[in-house]
Short mmCIF file of C-alpha atoms and ligand atoms in Angstrom, two decimals:
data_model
loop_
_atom_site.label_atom_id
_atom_site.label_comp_id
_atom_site.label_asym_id
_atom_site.label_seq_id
_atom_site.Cartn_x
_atom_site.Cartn_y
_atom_site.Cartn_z
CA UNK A 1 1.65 9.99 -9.21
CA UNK A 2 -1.99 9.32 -8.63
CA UNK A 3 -2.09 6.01 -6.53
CA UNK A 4 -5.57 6.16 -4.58
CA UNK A 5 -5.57 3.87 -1.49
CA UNK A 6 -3.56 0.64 -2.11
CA UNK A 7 -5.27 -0.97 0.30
CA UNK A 8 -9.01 -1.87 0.72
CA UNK A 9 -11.73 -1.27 3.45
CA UNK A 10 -10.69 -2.74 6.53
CA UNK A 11 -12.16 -2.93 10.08
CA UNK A 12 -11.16 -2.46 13.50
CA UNK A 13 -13.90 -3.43 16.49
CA UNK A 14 -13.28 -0.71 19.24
CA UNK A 15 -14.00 -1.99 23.02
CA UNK A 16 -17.81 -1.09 23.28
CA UNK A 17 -18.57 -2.78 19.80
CA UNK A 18 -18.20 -0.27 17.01
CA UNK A 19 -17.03 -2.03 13.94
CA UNK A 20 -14.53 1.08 12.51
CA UNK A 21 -13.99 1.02 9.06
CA UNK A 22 -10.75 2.52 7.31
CA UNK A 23 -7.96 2.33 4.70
CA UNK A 24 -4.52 2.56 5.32
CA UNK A 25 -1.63 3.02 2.95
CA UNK A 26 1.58 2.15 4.07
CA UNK A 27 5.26 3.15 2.90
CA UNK A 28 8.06 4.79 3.63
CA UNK A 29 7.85 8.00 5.36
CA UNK A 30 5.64 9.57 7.54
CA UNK A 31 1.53 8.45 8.08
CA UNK A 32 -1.27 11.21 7.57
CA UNK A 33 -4.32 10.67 8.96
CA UNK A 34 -6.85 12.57 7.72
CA UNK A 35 -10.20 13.33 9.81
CA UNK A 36 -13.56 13.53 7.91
CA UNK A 37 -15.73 16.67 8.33
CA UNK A 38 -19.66 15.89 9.45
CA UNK A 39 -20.81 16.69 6.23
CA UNK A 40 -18.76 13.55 4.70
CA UNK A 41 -17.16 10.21 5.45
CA UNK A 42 -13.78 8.83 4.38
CA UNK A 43 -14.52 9.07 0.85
CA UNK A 44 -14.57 12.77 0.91
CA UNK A 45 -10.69 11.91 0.89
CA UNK A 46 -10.78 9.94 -2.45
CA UNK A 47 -9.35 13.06 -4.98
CA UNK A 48 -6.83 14.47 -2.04
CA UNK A 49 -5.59 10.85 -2.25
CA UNK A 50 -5.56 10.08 -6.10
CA UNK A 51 -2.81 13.13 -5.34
CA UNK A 52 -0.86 12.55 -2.18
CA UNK A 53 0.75 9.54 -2.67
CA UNK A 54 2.40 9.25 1.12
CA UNK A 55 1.67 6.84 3.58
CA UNK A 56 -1.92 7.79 4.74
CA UNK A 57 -4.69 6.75 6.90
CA UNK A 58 -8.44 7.58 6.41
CA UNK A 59 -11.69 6.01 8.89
CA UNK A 60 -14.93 6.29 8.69
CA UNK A 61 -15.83 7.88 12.27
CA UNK A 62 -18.29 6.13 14.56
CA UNK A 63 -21.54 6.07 12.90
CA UNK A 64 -20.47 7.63 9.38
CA UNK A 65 -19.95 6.05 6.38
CA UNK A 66 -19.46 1.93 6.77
CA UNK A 67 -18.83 2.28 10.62
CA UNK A 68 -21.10 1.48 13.59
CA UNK A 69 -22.25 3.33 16.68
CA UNK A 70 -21.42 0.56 18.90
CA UNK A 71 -22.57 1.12 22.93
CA UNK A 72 -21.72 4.55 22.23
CA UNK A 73 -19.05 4.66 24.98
CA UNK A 74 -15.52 6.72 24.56
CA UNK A 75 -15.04 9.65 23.28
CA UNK A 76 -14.11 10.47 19.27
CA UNK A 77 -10.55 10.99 20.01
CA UNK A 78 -10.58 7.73 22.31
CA UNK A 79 -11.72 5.60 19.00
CA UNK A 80 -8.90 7.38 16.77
CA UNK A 81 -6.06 6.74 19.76
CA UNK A 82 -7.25 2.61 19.77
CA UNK A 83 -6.96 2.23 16.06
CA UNK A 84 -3.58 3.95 16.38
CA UNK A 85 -2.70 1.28 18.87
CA UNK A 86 -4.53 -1.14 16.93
CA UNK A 87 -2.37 -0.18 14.22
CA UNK A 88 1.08 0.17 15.58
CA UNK A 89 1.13 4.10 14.55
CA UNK A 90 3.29 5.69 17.50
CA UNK A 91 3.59 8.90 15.61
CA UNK A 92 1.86 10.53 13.00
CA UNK A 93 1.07 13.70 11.10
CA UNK A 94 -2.85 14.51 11.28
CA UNK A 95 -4.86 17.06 9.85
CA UNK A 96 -9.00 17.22 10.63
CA UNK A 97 -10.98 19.30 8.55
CA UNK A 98 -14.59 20.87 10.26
CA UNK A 99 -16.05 18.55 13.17
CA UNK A 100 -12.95 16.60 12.26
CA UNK A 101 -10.21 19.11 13.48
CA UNK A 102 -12.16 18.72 17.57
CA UNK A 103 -11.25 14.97 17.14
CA UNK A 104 -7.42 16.11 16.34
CA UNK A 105 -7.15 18.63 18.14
CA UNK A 106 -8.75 16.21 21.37
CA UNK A 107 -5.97 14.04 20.46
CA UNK A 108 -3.22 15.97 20.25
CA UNK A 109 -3.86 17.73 23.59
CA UNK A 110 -4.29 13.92 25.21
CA UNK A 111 -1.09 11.98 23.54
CA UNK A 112 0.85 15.38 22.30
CA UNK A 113 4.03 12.65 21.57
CA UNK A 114 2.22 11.21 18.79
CA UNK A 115 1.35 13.72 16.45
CA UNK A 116 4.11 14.98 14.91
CA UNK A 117 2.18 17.78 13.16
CA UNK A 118 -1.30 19.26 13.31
CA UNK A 119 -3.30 20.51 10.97
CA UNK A 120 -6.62 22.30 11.26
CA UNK A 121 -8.68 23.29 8.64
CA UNK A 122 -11.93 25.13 8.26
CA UNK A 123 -12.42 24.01 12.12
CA UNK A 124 -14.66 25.36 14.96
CA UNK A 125 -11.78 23.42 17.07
CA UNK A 126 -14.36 21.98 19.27
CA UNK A 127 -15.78 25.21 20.63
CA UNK A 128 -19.69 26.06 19.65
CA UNK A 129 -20.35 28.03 16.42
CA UNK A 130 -21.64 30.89 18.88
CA UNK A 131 -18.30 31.07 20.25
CA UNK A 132 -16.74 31.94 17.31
CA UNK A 133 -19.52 34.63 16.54
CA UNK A 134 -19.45 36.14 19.53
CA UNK A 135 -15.68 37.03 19.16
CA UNK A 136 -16.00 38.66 15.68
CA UNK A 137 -19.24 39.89 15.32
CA UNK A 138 -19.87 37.48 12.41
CA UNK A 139 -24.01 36.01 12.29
CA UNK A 140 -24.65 31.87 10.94
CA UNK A 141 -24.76 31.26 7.07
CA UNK A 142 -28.73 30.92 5.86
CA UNK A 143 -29.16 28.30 3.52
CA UNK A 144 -28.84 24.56 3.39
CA UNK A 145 -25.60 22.44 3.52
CA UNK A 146 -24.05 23.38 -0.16
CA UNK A 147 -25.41 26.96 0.78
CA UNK A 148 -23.09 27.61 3.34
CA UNK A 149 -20.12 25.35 3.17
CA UNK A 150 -19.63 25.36 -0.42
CA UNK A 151 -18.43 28.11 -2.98
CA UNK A 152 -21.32 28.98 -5.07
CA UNK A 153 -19.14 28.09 -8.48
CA UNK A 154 -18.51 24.89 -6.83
CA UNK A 155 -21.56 23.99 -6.01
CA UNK A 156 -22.73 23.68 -9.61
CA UNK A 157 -20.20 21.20 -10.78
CA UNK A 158 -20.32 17.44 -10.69
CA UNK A 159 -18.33 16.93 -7.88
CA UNK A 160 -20.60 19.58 -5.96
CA UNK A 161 -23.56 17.85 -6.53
CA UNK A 162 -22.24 14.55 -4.83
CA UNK A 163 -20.73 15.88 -2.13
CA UNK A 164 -24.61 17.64 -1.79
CA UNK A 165 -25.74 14.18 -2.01
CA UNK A 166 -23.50 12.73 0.07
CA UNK A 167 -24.08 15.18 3.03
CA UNK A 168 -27.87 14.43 2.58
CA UNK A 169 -27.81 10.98 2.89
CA UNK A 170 -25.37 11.28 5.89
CA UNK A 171 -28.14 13.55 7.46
CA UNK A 172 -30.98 11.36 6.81
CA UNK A 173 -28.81 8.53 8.29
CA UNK A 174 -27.97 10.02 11.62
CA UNK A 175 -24.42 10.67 11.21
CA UNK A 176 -23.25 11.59 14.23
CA UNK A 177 -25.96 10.91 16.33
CA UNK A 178 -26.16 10.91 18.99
CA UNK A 179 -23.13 13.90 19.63
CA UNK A 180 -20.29 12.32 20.23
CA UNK A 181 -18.20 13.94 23.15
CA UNK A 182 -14.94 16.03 21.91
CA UNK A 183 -14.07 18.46 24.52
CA UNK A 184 -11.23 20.85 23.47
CA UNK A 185 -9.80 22.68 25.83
CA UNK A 186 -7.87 26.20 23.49
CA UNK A 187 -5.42 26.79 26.69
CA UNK A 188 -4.27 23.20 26.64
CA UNK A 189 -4.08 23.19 22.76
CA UNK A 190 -2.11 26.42 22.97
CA UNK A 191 0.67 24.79 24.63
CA UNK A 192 1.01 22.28 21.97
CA UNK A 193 3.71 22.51 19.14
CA UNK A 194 3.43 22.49 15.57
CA UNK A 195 -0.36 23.49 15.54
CA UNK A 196 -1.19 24.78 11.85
CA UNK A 197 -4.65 26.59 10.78
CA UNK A 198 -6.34 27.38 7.76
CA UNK A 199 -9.72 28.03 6.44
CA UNK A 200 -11.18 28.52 3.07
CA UNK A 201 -11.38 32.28 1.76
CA UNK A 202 -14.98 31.72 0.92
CA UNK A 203 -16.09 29.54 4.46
CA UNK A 204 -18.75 31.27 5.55
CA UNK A 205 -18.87 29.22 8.64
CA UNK A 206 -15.39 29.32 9.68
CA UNK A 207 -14.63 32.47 8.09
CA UNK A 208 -11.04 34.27 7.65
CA UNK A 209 -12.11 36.69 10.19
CA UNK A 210 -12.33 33.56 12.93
CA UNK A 211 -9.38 32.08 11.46
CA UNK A 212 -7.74 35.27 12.48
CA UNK A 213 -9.28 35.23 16.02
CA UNK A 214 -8.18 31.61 16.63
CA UNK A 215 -4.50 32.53 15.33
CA UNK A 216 -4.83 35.50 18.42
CA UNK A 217 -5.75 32.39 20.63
CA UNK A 218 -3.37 29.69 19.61
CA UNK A 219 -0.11 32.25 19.01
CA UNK A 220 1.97 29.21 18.25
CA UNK A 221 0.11 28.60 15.39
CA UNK A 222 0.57 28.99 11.76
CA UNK A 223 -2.44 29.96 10.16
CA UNK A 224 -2.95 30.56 6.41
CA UNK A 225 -5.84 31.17 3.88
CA UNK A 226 -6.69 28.73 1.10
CA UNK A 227 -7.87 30.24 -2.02
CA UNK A 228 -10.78 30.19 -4.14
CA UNK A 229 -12.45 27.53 -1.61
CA UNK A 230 -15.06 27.84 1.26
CA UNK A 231 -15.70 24.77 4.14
CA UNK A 232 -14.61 21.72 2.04
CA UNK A 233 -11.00 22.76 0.96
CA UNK A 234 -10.06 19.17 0.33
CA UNK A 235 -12.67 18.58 -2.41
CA UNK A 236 -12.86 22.47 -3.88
CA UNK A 237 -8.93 21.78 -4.46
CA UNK A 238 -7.40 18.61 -3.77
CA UNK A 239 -4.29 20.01 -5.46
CA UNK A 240 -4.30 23.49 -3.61
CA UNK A 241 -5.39 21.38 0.15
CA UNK A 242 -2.42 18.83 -0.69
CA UNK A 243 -0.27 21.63 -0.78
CA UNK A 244 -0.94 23.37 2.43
CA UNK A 245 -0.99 19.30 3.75
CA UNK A 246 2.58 19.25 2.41
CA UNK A 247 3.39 22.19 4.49
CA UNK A 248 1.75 20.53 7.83
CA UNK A 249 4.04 17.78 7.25
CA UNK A 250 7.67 19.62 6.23
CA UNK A 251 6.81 22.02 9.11
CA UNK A 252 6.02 19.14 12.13
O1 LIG B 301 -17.27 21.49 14.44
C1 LIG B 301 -16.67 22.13 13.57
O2 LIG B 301 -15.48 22.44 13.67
C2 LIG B 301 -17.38 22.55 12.34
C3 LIG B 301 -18.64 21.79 12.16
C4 LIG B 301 -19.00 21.86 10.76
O3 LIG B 301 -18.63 22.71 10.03
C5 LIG B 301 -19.76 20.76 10.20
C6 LIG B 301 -18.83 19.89 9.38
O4 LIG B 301 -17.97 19.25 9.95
O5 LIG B 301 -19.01 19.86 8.16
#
């Protein structure tokens, strides 16, 4: 079952000179593209996709990882929408995770007839943090990075470690800097189709409580809790994330 990407690192040079990189595996059925959180790059994907073995598409986003920063012209979901082209992906499943969901959420609202399903997870859906604490009352996590997106079990293994690392060297690195602009607009989203949410029972930055708020918000939305995990379901549980993936996809 456990097939990694088939195919290596690849590029694709947007209009305003951002060399993208990403991985694609193809086959039969439908593509998931999955959108990297700011606290990792494509590789943050690397256990989820030792266990879904489907067609899938990971990048790197501008200025993460191996990509560039180019002029820094179009907007997040603009770069994701040219490698689709680029690609010859008219319609997809795609599921963002953190900063990641704004970029799918920006996308679906622009080209709704490509994305078959959407999946959110552990996402401020491109609205400020302060938005979400304003509506429930809830205050910012103290603490650095592992501190407040991780689960404090977690953070003591192996694999919590490097993603600790990881997020550290993305900082020092300037990672997505400068901002890059993802306006969502929740109104717009709401009239959107298959929209599924979920957020880790331990995130202490998107918590249950705002998961619960944005399910008020997006009504058309499923919206389910992921066990045992906090802000980085996908590495916590690969297993448990490419479950509730599985259910993006059978839904649509
Ligand atoms: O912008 C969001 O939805 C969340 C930002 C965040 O949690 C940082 C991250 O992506 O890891």
């Amino acid at each position: 079952m456990a097939m990694g990407l088939a195919l290596s690192l690849t590029w694709f040079d947007t209009e305003d000179g951002a060399r993208l990189a990403y991985r694609l595996r193809p086959g039969a059925g439908p593509v998931v593209a999955f959108a990297h959180p700011h606290t990792g790059d494509m590789g943050s994907f690397d256990a989820l996709l030792d266990l879904w073995d489907g067609p899938a598409l990971v990048w790197d986003r501008r200025s993460y990882g191996a990509s560039g920063r180019g002029a820094g012209g179009p907007a997040q979901a603009d770069d994701l929408c040219a490698l689709l082209d680029h690609l010859r992906l008219d319609r997809l499943h795609l599921i963002g995770i953190a900063a990641g969901g704004a970029v799918a959420a920006a996308l679906v609202i622009h080209h709704p007839d490509r994305v078959a399903g959407l999946g959110l997870a552990c996402s401020f859906i491109g609205q400020p943090h302060d938005f979400w604490c304003a509506a429930t009352g809830e205050a910012r996590p103290e603490g650095d990075a592992a501190a407040r997106e991780l689960s404090p079990a977690f953070r003591e293994t192996d694999q919590g470690k490097r993603w600790a690392e990881k997020a550290a060297h993305l900082r020092l690195s300037g990672a997505g800097e400068p901002p890059q602009p993802c306006p969502v607009d929740l109104a717009q989203l709401a009239a959107c189709t298959s929209v599924h949410l979920a957020t880790g029972q331990n995130d202490l930055l998107f918590t249950p409580v705002m998961l619960a708020h944005a399910a008020h918000l997006l009504p058309m939305a499923s919206a389910q809790v992921l066990p045992n995990v906090a802000h980085a379901p996908h590495v916590e549980d690969p297993a448990g994330f490419a479950r509730w993936v599985q259910n993006v996809v059978s839904r649509g």
